PDB file of C-alpha atoms in Angstrom:
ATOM      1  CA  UNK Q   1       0.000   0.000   0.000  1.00  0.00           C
ATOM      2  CA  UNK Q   2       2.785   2.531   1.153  1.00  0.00           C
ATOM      3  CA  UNK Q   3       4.475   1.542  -2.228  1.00  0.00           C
ATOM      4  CA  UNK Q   4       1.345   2.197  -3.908  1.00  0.00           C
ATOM      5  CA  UNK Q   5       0.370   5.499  -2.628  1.00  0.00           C
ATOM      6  CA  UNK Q   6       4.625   6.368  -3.090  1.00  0.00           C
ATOM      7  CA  UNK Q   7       4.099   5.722  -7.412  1.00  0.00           C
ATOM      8  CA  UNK Q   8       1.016   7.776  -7.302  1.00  0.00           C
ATOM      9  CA  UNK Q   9       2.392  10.873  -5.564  1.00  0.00           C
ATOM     10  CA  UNK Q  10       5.233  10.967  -7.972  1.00  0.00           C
ATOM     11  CA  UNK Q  11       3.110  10.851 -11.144  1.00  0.00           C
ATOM     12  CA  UNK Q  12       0.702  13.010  -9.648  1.00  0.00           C
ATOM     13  CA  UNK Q  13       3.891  15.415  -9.088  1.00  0.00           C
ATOM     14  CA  UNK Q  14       4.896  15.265 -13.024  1.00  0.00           C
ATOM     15  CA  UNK Q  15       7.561  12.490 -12.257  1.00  0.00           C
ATOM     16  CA  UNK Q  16       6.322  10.257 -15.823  1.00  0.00           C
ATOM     17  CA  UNK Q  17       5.029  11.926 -18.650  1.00  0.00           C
ATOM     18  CA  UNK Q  18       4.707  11.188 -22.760  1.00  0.00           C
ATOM     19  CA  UNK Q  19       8.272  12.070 -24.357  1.00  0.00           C
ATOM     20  CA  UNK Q  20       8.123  15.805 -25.965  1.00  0.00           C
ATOM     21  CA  UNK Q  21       5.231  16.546 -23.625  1.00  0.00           C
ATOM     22  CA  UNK Q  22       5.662  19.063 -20.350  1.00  0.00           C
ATOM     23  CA  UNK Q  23       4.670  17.480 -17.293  1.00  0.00           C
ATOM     24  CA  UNK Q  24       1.047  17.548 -15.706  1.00  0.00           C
ATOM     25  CA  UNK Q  25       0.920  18.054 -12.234  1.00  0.00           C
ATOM     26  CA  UNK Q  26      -2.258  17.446 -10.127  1.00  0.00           C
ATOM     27  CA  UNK Q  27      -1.192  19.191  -6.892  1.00  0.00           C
ATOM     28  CA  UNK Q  28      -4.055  18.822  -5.006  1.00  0.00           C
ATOM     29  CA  UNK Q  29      -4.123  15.094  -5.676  1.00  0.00           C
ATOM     30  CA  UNK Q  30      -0.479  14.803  -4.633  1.00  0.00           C
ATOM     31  CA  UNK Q  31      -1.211  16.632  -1.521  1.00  0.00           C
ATOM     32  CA  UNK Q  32      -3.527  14.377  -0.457  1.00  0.00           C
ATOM     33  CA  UNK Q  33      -1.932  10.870  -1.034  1.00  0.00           C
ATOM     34  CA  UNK Q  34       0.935  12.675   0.781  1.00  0.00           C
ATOM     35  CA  UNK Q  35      -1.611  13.389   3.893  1.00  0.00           C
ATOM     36  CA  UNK Q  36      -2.850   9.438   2.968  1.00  0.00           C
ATOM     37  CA  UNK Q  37       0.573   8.376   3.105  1.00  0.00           C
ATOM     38  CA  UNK Q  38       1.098  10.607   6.583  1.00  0.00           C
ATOM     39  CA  UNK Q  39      -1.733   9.557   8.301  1.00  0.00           C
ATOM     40  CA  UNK Q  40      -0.798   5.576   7.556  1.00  0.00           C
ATOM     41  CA  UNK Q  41       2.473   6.452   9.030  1.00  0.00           C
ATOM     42  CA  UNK Q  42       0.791   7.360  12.208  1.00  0.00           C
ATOM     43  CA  UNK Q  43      -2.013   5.001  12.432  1.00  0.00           C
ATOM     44  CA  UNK Q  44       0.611   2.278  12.614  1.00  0.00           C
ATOM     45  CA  UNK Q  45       3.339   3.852  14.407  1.00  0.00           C
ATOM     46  CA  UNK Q  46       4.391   1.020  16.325  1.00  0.00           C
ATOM     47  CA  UNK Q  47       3.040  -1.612  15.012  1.00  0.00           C
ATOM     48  CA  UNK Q  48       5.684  -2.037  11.905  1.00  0.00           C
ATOM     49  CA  UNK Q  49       9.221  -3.786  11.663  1.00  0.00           C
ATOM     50  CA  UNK Q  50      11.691  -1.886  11.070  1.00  0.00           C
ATOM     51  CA  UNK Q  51      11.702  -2.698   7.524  1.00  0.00           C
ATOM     52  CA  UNK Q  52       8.553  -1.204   6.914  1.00  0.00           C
ATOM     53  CA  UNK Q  53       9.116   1.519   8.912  1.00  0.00           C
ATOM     54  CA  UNK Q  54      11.941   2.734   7.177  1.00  0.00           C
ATOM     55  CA  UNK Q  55      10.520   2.253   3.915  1.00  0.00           C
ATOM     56  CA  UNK Q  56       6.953   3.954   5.062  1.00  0.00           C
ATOM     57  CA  UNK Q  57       9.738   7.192   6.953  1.00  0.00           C
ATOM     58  CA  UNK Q  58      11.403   6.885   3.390  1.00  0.00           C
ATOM     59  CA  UNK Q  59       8.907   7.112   0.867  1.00  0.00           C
ATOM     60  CA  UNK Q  60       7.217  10.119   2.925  1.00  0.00           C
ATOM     61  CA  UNK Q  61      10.101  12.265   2.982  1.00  0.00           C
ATOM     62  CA  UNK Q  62      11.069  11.249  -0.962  1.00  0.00           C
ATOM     63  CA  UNK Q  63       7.393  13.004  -1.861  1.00  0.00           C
ATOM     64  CA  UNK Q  64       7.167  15.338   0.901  1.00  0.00           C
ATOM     65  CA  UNK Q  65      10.586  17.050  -0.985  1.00  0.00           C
ATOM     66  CA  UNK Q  66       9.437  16.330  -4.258  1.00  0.00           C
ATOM     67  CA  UNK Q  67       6.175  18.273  -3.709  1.00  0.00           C
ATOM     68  CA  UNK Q  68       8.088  21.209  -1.756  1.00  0.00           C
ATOM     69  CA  UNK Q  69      10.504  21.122  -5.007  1.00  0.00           C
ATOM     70  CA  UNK Q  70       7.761  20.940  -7.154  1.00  0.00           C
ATOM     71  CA  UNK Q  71       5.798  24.121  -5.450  1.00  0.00           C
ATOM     72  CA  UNK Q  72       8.904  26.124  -5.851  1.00  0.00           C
ATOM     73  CA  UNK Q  73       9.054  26.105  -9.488  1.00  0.00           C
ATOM     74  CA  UNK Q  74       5.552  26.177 -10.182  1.00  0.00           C
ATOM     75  CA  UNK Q  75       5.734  29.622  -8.175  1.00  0.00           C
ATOM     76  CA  UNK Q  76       8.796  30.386  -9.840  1.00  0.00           C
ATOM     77  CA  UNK Q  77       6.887  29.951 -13.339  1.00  0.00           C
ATOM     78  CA  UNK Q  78       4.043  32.471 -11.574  1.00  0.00           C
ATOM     79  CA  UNK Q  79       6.674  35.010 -10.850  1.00  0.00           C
ATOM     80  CA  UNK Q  80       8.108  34.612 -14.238  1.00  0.00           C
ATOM     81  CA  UNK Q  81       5.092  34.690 -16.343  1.00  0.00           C
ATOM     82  CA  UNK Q  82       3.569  38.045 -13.943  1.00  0.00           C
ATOM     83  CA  UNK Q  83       6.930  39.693 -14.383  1.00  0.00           C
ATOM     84  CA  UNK Q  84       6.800  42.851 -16.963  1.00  0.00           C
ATOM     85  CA  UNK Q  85       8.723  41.526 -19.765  1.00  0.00           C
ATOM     86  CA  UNK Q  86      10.037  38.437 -18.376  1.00  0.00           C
ATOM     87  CA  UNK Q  87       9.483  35.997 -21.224  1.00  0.00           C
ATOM     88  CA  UNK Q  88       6.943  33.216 -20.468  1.00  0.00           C
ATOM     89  CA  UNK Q  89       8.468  29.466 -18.716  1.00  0.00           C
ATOM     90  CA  UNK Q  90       7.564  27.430 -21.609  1.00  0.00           C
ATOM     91  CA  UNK Q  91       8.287  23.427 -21.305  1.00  0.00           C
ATOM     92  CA  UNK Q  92       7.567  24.043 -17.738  1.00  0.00           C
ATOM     93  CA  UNK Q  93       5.500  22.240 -15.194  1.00  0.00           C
ATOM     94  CA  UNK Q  94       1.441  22.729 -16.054  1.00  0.00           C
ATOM     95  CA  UNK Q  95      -1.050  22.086 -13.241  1.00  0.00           C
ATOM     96  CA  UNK Q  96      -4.110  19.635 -14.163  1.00  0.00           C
ATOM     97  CA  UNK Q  97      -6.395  21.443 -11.211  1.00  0.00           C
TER      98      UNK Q  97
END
């Protein structure tokens, strides 16, 4: 499940996409199989080996940064595109919601 919910965060965070094509992100998807993801991690704090515990720690920091890394360049791309004749961040990062 923890595996699961890792893949989709990524692809919801542009992390696959069709070759020549900019990414799609769904950010408000990502954010919430990152809270699903969080809320597993406490629900069985605990209750895991050490294996799984490490690999639950691991995959929530992995998309916690890629989501903080993600939010920084989409508000980059903002900046750029609202900036008097700053030219446009084409190829970038587009969000699907």
């Amino acid at each position: 499940l923890v595996q699961s919910l890792y893949m989709q965060a990524l692809l919801q965070l542009g992390a696959a996409n069709e070759p020549g094509q900019p990414s799609r992100v769904d950010i408000l998807g990502a954010r919430q199989t990152i809270d699903m993801l969080t809320v597993i991690g406490e629900k069985t704090k605990g209750n895991l080996t050490d294996a799984e515990d490490k690999l639950t720690q691991s995959a929530l920091f992995e998309v916690r940064m890629a989501f903080l890394d993600m939010t920084q360049a989409l508000a980059r791309q903002a900046a750029q595109k609202g900036a008097p004749g700053a030219p446009g961040a084409s190829g970038g990062p587009s969000i699907v919601r």
